[in-house]
Short mmCIF file of C-alpha atoms in Angstrom, two decimals:
data_model
loop_
_atom_site.label_atom_id
_atom_site.label_comp_id
_atom_site.label_asym_id
_atom_site.label_seq_id
_atom_site.Cartn_x
_atom_site.Cartn_y
_atom_site.Cartn_z
CA UNK A 1 15.23 33.14 -1.91
CA UNK A 2 18.63 31.81 -0.59
CA UNK A 3 21.97 31.65 -2.66
CA UNK A 4 21.96 28.02 -4.40
CA UNK A 5 24.02 29.15 -7.09
CA UNK A 6 26.93 26.64 -6.62
CA UNK A 7 24.24 24.10 -5.82
CA UNK A 8 24.35 21.32 -8.69
CA UNK A 9 21.31 18.84 -9.43
CA UNK A 10 21.36 15.66 -11.86
CA UNK A 11 17.56 15.65 -13.42
CA UNK A 12 16.91 12.79 -11.79
CA UNK A 13 17.08 14.74 -8.40
CA UNK A 14 15.29 17.67 -10.31
CA UNK A 15 12.37 15.73 -11.03
CA UNK A 16 12.09 14.43 -7.39
CA UNK A 17 12.53 17.68 -5.86
CA UNK A 18 9.90 19.10 -7.75
CA UNK A 19 7.47 15.83 -7.14
CA UNK A 20 8.32 16.86 -3.39
CA UNK A 21 7.54 20.48 -4.07
CA UNK A 22 4.47 20.33 -5.95
CA UNK A 23 3.08 17.63 -3.41
CA UNK A 24 3.73 20.09 -0.19
CA UNK A 25 2.38 22.84 -2.15
CA UNK A 26 -0.60 21.14 -3.36
CA UNK A 27 -1.62 20.34 0.63
CA UNK A 28 -1.51 24.15 1.60
CA UNK A 29 -4.88 25.85 1.75
CA UNK A 30 -6.30 28.22 -0.68
CA UNK A 31 -5.07 31.34 -1.08
CA UNK A 32 -1.47 29.92 -1.57
CA UNK A 33 1.08 32.63 -0.88
CA UNK A 34 4.41 32.94 -2.47
CA UNK A 35 6.58 33.17 0.46
CA UNK A 36 5.08 29.82 1.51
CA UNK A 37 5.94 28.44 -1.65
CA UNK A 38 9.29 29.73 -1.83
CA UNK A 39 10.04 28.15 1.93
CA UNK A 40 8.64 25.03 0.98
CA UNK A 41 11.27 25.56 -2.45
CA UNK A 42 14.22 26.41 -0.03
CA UNK A 43 13.51 23.72 2.24
CA UNK A 44 13.56 20.79 -0.32
CA UNK A 45 16.77 22.66 -1.76
CA UNK A 46 18.12 22.56 0.96
CA UNK A 47 17.29 19.16 1.91
CA UNK A 48 18.32 17.48 -1.28
CA UNK A 49 21.47 19.34 -1.07
CA UNK A 50 22.22 17.50 1.91
CA UNK A 51 21.73 14.24 0.55
CA UNK A 52 18.18 13.30 0.59
CA UNK A 53 16.30 11.32 -2.29
CA UNK A 54 12.82 9.95 -0.77
CA UNK A 55 10.44 12.79 -2.34
CA UNK A 56 8.35 12.19 0.62
CA UNK A 57 10.85 12.72 2.95
CA UNK A 58 11.47 16.08 1.27
CA UNK A 59 7.87 17.08 1.30
CA UNK A 60 7.57 15.85 4.94
CA UNK A 61 10.28 18.23 5.99
CA UNK A 62 9.60 21.06 3.66
CA UNK A 63 6.16 21.40 5.56
CA UNK A 64 7.15 20.39 8.89
CA UNK A 65 9.68 23.48 8.12
CA UNK A 66 7.11 25.51 6.95
CA UNK A 67 4.74 25.48 9.94
CA UNK A 68 8.08 25.88 12.34
CA UNK A 69 8.42 29.50 10.68
CA UNK A 70 8.33 32.35 12.59
CA UNK A 71 4.82 34.39 11.10
CA UNK A 72 5.13 37.99 9.73
#
């Protein structure tokens, strides 16, 4: 995971990010790979860090970024 050590979020924003991440993970087909969860989490952190506070937007952006990510 990328370094987000210097990033701070209020409890309310953490709750929004958690909601978005859980919703995004719930849409993934089984089995869910940890690399996909990490990619979604990084996207949610980065997007929330840029100021987005809408959980649906955080979820949508994370899923779009996962689709666009290069496959290994």
